[in-house]
mmCIF file of C-alpha atoms in Angstrom:
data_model
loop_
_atom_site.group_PDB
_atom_site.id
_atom_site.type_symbol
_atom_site.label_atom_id
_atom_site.label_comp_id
_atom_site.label_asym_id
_atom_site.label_seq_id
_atom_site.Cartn_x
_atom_site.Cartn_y
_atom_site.Cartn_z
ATOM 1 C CA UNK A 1 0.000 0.000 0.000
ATOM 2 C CA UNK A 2 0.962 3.221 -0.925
ATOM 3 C CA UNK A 3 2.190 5.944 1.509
ATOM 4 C CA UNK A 4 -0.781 8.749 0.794
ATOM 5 C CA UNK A 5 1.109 11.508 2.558
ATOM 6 C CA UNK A 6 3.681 11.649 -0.405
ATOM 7 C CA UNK A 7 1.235 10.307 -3.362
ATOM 8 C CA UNK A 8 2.668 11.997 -6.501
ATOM 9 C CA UNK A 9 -0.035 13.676 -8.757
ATOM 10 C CA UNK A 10 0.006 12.426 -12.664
ATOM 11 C CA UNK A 11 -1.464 16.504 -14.019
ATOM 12 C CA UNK A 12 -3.208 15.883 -17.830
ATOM 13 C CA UNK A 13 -3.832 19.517 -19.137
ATOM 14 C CA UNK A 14 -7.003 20.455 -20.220
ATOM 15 C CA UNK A 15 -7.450 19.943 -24.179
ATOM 16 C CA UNK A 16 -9.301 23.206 -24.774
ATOM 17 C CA UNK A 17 -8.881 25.532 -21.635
ATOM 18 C CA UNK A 18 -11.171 28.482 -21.230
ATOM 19 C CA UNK A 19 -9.465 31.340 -23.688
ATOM 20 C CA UNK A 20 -7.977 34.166 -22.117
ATOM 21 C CA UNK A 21 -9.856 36.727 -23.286
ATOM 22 C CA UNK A 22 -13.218 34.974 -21.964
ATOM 23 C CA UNK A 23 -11.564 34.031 -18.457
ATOM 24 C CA UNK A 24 -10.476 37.855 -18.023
ATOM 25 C CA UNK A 25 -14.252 38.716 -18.773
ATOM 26 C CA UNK A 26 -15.203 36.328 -16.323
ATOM 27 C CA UNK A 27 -13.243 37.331 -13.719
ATOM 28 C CA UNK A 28 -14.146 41.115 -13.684
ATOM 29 C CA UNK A 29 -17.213 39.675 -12.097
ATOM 30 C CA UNK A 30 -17.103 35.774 -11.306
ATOM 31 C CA UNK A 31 -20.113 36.120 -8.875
ATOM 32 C CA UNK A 32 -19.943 33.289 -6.284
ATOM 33 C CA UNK A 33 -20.129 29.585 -7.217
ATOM 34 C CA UNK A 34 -21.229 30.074 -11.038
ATOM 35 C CA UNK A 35 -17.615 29.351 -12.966
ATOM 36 C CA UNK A 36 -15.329 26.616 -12.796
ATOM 37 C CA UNK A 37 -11.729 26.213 -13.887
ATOM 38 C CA UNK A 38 -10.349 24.117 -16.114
ATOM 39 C CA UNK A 39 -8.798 21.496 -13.766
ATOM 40 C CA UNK A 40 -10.012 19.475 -11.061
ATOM 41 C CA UNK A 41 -8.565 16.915 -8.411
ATOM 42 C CA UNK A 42 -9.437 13.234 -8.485
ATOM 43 C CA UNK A 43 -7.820 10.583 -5.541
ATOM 44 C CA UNK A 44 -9.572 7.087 -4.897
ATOM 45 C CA UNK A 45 -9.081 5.378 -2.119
ATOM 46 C CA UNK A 46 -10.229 1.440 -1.662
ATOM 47 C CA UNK A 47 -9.485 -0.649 1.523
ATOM 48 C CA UNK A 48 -6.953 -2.706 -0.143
ATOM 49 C CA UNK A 49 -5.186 0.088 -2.007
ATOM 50 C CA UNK A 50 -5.627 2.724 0.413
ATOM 51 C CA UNK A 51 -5.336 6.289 -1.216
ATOM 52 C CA UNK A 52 -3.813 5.947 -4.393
ATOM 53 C CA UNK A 53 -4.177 6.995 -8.567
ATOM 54 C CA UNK A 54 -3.761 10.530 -7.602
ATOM 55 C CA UNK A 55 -4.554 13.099 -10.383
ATOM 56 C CA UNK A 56 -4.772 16.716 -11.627
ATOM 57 C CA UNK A 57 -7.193 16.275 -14.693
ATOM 58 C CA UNK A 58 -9.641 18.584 -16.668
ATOM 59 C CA UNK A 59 -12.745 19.281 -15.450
ATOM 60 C CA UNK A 60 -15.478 17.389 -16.230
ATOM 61 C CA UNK A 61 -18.460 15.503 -14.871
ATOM 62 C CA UNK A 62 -18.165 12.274 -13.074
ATOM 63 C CA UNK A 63 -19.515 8.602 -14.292
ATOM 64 C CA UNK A 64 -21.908 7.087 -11.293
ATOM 65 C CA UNK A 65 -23.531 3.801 -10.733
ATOM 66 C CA UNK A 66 -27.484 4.071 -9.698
ATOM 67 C CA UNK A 67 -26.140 1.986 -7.099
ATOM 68 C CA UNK A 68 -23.480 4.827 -5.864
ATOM 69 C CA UNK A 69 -23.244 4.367 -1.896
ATOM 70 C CA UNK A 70 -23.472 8.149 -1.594
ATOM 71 C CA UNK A 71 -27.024 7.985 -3.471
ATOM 72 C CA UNK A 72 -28.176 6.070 -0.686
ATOM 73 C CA UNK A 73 -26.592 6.626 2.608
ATOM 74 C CA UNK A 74 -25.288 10.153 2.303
ATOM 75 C CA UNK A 75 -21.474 9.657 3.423
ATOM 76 C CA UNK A 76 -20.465 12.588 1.650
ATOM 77 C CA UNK A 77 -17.868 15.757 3.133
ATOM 78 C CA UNK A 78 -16.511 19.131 2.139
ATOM 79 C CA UNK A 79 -14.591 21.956 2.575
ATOM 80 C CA UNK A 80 -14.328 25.318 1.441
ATOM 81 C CA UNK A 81 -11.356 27.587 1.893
ATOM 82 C CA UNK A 82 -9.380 30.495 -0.519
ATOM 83 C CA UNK A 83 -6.252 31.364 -2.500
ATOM 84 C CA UNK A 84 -5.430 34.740 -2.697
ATOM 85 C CA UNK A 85 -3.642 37.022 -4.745
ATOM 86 C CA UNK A 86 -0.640 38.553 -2.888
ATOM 87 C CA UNK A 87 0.028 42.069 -3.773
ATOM 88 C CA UNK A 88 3.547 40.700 -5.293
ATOM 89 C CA UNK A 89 1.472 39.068 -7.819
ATOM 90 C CA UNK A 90 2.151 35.206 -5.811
ATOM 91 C CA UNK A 91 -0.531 33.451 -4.377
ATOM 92 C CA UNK A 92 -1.420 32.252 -1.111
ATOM 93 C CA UNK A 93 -3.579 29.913 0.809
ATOM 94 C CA UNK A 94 -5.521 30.964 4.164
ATOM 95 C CA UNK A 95 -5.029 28.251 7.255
ATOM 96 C CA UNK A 96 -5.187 25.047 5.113
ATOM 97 C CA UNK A 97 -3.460 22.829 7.714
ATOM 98 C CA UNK A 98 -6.770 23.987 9.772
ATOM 99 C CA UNK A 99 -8.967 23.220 6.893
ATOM 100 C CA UNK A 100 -7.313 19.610 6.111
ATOM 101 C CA UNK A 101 -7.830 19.020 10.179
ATOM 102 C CA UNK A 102 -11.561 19.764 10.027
ATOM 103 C CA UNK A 103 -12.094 17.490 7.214
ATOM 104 C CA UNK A 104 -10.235 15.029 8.646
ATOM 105 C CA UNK A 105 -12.545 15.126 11.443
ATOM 106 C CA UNK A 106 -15.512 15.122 9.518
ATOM 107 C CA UNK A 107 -14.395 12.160 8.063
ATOM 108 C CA UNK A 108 -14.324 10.071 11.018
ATOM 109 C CA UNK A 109 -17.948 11.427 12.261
ATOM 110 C CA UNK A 110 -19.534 9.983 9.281
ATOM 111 C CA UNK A 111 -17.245 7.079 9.308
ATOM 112 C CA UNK A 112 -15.375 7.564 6.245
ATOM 113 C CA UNK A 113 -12.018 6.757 5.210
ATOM 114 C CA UNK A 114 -9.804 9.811 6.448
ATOM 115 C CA UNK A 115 -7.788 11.625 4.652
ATOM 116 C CA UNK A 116 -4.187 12.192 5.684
ATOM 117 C CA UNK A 117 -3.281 16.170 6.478
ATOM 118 C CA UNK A 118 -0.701 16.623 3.697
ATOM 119 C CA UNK A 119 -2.257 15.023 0.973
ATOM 120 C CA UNK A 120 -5.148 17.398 1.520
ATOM 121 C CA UNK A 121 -2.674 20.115 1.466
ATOM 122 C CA UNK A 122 -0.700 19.076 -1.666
ATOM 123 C CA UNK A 123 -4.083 18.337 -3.602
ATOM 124 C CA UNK A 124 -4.681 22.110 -2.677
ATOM 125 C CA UNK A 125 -1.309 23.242 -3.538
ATOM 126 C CA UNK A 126 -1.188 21.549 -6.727
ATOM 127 C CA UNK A 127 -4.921 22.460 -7.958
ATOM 128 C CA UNK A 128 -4.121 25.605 -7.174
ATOM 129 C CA UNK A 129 -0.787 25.881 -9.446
ATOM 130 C CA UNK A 130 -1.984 24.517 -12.251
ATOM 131 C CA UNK A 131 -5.230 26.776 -12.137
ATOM 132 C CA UNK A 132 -3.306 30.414 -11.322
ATOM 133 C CA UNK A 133 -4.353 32.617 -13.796
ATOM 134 C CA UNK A 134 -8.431 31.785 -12.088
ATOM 135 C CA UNK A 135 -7.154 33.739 -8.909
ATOM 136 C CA UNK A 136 -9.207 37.315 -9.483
ATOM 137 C CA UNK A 137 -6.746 40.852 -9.256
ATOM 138 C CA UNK A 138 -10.088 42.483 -8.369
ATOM 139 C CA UNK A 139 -10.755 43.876 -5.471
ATOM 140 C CA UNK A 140 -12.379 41.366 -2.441
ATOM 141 C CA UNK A 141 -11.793 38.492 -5.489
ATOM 142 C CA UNK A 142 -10.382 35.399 -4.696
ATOM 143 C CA UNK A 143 -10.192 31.684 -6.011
ATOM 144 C CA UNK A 144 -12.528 29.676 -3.737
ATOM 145 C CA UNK A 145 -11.644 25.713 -3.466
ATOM 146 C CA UNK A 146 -13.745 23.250 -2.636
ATOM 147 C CA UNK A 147 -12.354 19.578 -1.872
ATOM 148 C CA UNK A 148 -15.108 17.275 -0.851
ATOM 149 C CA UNK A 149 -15.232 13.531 -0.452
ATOM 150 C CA UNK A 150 -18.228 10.563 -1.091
ATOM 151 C CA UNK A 151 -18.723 7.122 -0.674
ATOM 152 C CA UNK A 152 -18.432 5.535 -3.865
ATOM 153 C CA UNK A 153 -18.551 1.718 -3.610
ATOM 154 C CA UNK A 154 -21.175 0.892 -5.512
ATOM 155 C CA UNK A 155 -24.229 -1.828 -3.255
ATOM 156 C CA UNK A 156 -27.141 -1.507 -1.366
ATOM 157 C CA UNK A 157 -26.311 -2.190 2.832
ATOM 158 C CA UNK A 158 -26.121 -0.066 5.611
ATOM 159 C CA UNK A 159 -22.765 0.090 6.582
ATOM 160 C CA UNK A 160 -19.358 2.632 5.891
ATOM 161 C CA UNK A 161 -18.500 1.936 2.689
ATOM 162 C CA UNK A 162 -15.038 0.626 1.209
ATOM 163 C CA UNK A 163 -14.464 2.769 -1.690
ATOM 164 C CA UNK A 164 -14.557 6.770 -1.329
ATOM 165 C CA UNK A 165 -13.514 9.504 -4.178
ATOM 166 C CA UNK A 166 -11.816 12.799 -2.620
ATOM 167 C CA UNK A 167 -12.425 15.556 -5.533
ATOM 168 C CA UNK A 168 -11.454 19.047 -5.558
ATOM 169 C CA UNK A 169 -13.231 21.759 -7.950
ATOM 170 C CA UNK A 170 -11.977 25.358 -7.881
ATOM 171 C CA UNK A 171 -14.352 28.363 -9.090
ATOM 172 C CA UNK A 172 -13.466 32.362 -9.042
ATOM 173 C CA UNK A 173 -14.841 34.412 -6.439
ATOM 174 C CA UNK A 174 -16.452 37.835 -6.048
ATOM 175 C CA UNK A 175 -18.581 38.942 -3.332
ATOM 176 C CA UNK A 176 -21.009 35.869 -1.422
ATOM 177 C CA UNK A 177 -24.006 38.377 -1.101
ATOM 178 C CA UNK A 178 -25.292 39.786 -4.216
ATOM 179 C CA UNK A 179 -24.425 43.305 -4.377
ATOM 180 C CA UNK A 180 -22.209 43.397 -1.497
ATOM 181 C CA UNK A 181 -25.036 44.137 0.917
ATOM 182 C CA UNK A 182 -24.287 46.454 3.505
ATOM 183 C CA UNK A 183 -26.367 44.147 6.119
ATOM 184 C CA UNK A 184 -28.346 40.927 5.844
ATOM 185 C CA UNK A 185 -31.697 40.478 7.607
ATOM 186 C CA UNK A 186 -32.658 37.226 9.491
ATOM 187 C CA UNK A 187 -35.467 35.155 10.243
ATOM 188 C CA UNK A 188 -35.649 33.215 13.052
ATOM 189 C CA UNK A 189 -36.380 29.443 12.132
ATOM 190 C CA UNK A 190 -39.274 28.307 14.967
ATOM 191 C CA UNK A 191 -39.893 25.032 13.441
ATOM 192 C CA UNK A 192 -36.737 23.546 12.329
ATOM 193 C CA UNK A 193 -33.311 23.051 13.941
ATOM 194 C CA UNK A 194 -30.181 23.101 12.791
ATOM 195 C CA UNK A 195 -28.125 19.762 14.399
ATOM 196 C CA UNK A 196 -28.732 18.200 17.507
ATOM 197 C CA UNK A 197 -26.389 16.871 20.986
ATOM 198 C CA UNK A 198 -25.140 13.643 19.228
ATOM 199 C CA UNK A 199 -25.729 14.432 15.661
ATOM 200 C CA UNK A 200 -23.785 15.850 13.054
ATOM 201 C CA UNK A 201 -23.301 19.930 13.852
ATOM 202 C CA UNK A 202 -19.782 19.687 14.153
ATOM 203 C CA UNK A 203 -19.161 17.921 10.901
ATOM 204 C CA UNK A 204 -18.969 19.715 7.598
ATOM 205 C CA UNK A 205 -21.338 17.174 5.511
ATOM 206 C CA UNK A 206 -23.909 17.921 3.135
ATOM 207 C CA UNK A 207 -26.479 16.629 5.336
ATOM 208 C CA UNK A 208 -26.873 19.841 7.607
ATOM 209 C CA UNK A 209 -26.840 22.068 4.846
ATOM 210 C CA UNK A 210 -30.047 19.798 2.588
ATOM 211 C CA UNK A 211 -31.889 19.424 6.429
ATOM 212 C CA UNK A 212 -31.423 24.155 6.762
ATOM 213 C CA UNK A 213 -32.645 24.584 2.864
ATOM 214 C CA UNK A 214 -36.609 24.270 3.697
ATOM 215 C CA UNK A 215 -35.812 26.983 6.732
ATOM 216 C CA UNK A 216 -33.638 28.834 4.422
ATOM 217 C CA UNK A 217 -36.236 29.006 2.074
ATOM 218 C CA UNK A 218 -38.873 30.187 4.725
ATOM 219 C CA UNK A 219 -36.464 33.255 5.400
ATOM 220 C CA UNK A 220 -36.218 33.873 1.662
ATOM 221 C CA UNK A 221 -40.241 34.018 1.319
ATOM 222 C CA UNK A 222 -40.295 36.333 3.868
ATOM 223 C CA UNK A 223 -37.493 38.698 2.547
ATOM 224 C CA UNK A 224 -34.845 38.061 5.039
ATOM 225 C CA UNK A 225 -31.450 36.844 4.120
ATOM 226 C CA UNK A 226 -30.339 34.437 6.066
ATOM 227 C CA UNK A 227 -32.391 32.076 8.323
ATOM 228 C CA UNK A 228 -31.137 31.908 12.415
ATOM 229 C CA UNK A 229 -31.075 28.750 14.158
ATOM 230 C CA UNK A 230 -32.044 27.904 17.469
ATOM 231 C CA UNK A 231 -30.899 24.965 20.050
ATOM 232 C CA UNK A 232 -32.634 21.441 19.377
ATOM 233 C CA UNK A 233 -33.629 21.534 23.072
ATOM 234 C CA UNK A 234 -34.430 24.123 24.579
ATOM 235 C CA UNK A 235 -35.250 26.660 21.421
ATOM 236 C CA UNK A 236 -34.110 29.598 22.825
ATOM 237 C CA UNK A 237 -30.131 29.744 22.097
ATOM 238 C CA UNK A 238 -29.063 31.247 19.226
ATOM 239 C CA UNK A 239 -26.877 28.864 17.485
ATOM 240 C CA UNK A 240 -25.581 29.536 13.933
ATOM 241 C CA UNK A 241 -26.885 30.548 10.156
ATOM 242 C CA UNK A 242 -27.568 28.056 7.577
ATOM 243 C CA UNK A 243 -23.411 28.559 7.180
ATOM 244 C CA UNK A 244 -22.159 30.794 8.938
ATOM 245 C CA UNK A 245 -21.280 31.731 12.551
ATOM 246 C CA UNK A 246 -22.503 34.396 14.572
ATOM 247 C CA UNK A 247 -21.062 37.064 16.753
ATOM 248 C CA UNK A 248 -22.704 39.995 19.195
ATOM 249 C CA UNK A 249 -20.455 43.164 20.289
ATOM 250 C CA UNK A 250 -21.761 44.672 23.186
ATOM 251 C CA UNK A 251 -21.750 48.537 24.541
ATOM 252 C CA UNK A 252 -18.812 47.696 26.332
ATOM 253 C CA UNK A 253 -16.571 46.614 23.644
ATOM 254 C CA UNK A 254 -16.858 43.176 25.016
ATOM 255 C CA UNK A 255 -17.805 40.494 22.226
ATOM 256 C CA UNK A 256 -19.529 37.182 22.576
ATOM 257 C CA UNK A 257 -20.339 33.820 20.135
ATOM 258 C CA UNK A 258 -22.105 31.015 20.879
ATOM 259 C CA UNK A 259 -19.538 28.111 22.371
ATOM 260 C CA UNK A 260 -18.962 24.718 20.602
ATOM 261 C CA UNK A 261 -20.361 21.810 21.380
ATOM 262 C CA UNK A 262 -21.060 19.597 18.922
ATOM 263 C CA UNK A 263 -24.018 21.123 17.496
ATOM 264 C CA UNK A 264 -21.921 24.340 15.707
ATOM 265 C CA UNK A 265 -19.385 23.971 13.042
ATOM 266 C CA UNK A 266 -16.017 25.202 14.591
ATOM 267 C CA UNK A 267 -15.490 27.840 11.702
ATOM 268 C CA UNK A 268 -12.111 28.751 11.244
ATOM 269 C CA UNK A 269 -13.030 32.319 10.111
ATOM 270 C CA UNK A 270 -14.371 32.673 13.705
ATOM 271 C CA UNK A 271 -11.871 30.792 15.658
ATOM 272 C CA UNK A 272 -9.774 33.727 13.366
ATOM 273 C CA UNK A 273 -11.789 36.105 14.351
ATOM 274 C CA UNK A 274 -11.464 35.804 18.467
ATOM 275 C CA UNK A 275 -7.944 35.422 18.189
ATOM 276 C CA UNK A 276 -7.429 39.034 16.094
ATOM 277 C CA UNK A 277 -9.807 40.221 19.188
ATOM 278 C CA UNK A 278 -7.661 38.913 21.592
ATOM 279 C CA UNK A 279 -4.877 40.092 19.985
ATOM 280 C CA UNK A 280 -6.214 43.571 19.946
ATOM 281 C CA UNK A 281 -7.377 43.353 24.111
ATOM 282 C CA UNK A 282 -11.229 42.895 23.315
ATOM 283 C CA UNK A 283 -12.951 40.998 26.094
ATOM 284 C CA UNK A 284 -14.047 37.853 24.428
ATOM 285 C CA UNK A 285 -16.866 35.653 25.581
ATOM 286 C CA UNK A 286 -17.451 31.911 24.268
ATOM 287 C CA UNK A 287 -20.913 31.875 25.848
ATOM 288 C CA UNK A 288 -24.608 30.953 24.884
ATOM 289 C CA UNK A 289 -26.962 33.953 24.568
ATOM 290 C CA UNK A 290 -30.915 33.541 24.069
ATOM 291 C CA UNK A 291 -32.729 34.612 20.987
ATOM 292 C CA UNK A 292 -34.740 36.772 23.892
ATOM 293 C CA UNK A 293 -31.571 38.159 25.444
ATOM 294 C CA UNK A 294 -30.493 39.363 22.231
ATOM 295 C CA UNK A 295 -34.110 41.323 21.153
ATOM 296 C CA UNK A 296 -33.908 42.946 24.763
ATOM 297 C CA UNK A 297 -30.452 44.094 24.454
ATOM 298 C CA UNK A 298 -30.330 45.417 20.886
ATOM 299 C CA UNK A 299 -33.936 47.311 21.713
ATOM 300 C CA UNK A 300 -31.901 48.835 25.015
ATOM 301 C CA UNK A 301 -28.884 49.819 22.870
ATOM 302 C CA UNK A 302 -27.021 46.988 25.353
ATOM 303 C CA UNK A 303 -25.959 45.523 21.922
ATOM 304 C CA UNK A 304 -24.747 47.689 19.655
ATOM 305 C CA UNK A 305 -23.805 45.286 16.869
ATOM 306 C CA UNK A 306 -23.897 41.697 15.359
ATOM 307 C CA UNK A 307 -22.506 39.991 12.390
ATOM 308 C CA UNK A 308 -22.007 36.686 10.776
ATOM 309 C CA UNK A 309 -18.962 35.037 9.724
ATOM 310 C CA UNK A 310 -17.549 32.397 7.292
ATOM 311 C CA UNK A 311 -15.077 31.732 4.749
ATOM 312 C CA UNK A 312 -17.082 32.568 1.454
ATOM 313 C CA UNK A 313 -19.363 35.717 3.632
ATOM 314 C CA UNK A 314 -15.799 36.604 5.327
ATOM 315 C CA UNK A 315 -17.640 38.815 7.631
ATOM 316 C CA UNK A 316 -21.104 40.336 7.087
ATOM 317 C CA UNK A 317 -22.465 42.363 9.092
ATOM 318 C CA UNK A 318 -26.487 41.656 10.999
ATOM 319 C CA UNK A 319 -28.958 44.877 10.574
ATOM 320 C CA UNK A 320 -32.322 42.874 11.779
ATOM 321 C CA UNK A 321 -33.832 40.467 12.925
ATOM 322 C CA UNK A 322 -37.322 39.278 12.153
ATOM 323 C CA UNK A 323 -39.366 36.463 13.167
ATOM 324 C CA UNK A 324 -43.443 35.375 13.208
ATOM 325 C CA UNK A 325 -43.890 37.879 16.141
ATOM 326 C CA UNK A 326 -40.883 40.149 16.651
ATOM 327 C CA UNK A 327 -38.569 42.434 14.566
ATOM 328 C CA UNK A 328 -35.842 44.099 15.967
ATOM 329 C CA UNK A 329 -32.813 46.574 14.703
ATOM 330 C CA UNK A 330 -29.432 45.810 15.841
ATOM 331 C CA UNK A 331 -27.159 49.262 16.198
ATOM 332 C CA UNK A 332 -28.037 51.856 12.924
ATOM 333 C CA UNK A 333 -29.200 48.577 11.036
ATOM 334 C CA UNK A 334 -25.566 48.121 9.008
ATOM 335 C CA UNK A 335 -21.700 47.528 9.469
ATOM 336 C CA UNK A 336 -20.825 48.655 13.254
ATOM 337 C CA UNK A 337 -17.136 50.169 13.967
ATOM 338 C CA UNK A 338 -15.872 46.423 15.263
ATOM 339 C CA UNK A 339 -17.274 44.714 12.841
ATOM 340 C CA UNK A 340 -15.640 46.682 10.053
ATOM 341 C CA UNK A 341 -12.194 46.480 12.261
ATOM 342 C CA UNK A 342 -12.191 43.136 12.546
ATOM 343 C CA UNK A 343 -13.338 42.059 8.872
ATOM 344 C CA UNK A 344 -10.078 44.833 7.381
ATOM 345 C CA UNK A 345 -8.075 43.389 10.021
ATOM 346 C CA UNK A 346 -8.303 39.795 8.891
ATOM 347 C CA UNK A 347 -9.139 40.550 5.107
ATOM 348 C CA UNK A 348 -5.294 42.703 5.402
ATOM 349 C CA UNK A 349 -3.558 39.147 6.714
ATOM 350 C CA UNK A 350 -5.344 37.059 3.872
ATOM 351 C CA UNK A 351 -4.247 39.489 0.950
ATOM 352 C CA UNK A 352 -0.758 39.889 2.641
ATOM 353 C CA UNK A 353 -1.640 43.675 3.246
ATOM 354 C CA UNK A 354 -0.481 43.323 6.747
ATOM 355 C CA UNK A 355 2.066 41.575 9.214
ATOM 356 C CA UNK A 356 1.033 37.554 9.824
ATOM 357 C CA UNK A 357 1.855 37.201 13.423
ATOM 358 C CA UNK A 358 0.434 33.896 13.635
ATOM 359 C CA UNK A 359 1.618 32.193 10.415
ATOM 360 C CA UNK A 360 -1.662 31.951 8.317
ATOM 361 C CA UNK A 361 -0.855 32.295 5.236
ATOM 362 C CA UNK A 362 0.523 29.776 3.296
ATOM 363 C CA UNK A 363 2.383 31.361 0.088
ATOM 364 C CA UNK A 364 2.324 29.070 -2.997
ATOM 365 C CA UNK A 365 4.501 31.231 -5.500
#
């Protein structure tokens, strides 16, 4: 069996890449999640070969049995993290060792094959490299990645499966929120929760997202945003968006997020986020705060601004909140002073605008 940490990638160019002229037109304004590249990642892994046939190929759609395990039993992961455009003209990769971590993880909740750390990062690396003219010069552009794994043994049986396909696609990036909104509005989901003590909150599988869509589309029907969730048990503690992590700043400077447990994703744009604030001397707070608590304090002025956090959003900032029988106004309704800080603050260390005290970025030429 091969050793997957050093796998060598076999790279076959794309036949008919995108011409340059229409790739520069695209990225002048990619959008979010509408264009691809031309290359993509492919690695198998079985349980007698382990990880192995390791490839940078063109993109192009992939050939699936009906009988697919993924089709079935939903062991499926994924990740989503950023190359940027240095202002040298190199590239470079935001916290990918953290990324490659957190799939790992995710891995292991759903009982999947795991993927070892550094072949992660060299499928990244390479994909990356041999896709570098994608990576926007715009302003706020960058070339978003997404490596995701599924079962693909192909039988009918409840059990892990034996065969798995690790993939990653790469598509230019502009702004998540369509026209850069100043705010978002949120509705608070009464009916539907998020994860559950025991379940699957802290993994990043497709699962969670399908099971927020029906609440996501009850926000959208009422013109919010973004839809809130709420604890499983109780259903009064604010947990997280439908992907993204959220984040109060009180009148006192102090700020506050929800703690992990099992139930939130452990973003890595907000674990970021409260180490830049405890960098700068901001009282931090890993604490749960009802969806009550937070009405009463932004109506007092107690609260004086909230915003939500991820790696596509980055950080956006929270202007209402709206439910079946309350709306509320956090601050003036858009960005607050901290929130702004903290976004420029982090968005400087990902572009290489500013010192990297913590060794972040990871430059790839």
């Amino acid at each position: 069996m091969e050793d997957a940490t050093i796998l060598d990638f076999e790279f076959e160019a794309h036949a008919n890449p995108v011409a340059v002229a229409d790739r520069a037109a695209i990225l002048e304004n990619p959008g979010f999640g509408k264009v691809f590249t031309d290359h993509m990642v492919v690695i198998k892994y079985s349980v007698e070969k382990g990880w192995h046939d390791a490839r940078i190929q063109p993109r192009g759609p992939i050939q699936m049995d009906p009988a697919c395990a993924v089709l079935h039993y939903a062991q499926e992961i994924f990740e989503g993290l950023k190359a940027y455009r240095l202002p040298d003209g190199g590239a470079a990769l935001f916290r990918p060792e953290a990324n490659a971590a957190r799939f790992r993880e995710s891995a292991e909740r759903m009982a999947m094959a795991p993927l070892p750390d550094e072949l992660f990062l060299n499928s990244v690396r390479e994909l990356v490299k041999a896709d570098r003219d994608w990576i926007p010069d715009s302003e706020g552009g960058s070339l978003y990645l997404r490596p995701f794994m599924f079962a693909s043994e192909v039988f009918l049986g409840v059990k892990p499966a034996s065969e798995y396909l690790y993939m990653v696609i790469a598509s230019p990036a502009g702004a998540y929120f369509k026209g850069g909104a100043p705010s978002v509005t949120l509705w608070i989901s009464e009916h539907y929760t998020r994860a559950a003590p025991g379940g699957t909150g802290a993994a990043k599988c497709g699962g969670n997202y399908a099971s927020s869509l029906i609440a996501q589309a009850e926000a959208i029907r009422n013109e919010c945003d973004q839809v809130v969730f709420l604890d499983a048990v109780e259903n009064k503690w604010v947990e997280e968006l439908g992907g993204m992590n959220t984040f109060f700043v009180f009148d006192d400077g102090s700020i506050q997020t929800p703690p992990l447990g099992g139930t939130i994703l452990p973003g890595i744009t907000r674990e970021s986020l409260l180490t830049l604030a405890r960098d700068a001397g901001i009282t931090v707070r890993e604490e749960r705060y009802s969806i009550d608590q937070w009405e009463a304090d932004a109506r007092s002025g107690k609260l004086r601004e909230a915003f939500a956090c991820g790696t596509a959003a980055v950080v956006t900032p929270i202007g209402r909140v709206r439910g079946r029988e309350t709306d509320f106004t956090i601050g003036n309704g858009g960005p607050g002073i901290l929130t702004e800080k903290l976004r420029a603050d982090l968005v400087a260390i990902q572009r290489g605008e500013a010192p990297d005290p913590h060794g972040w970025l990871q430059r790839l030429f």
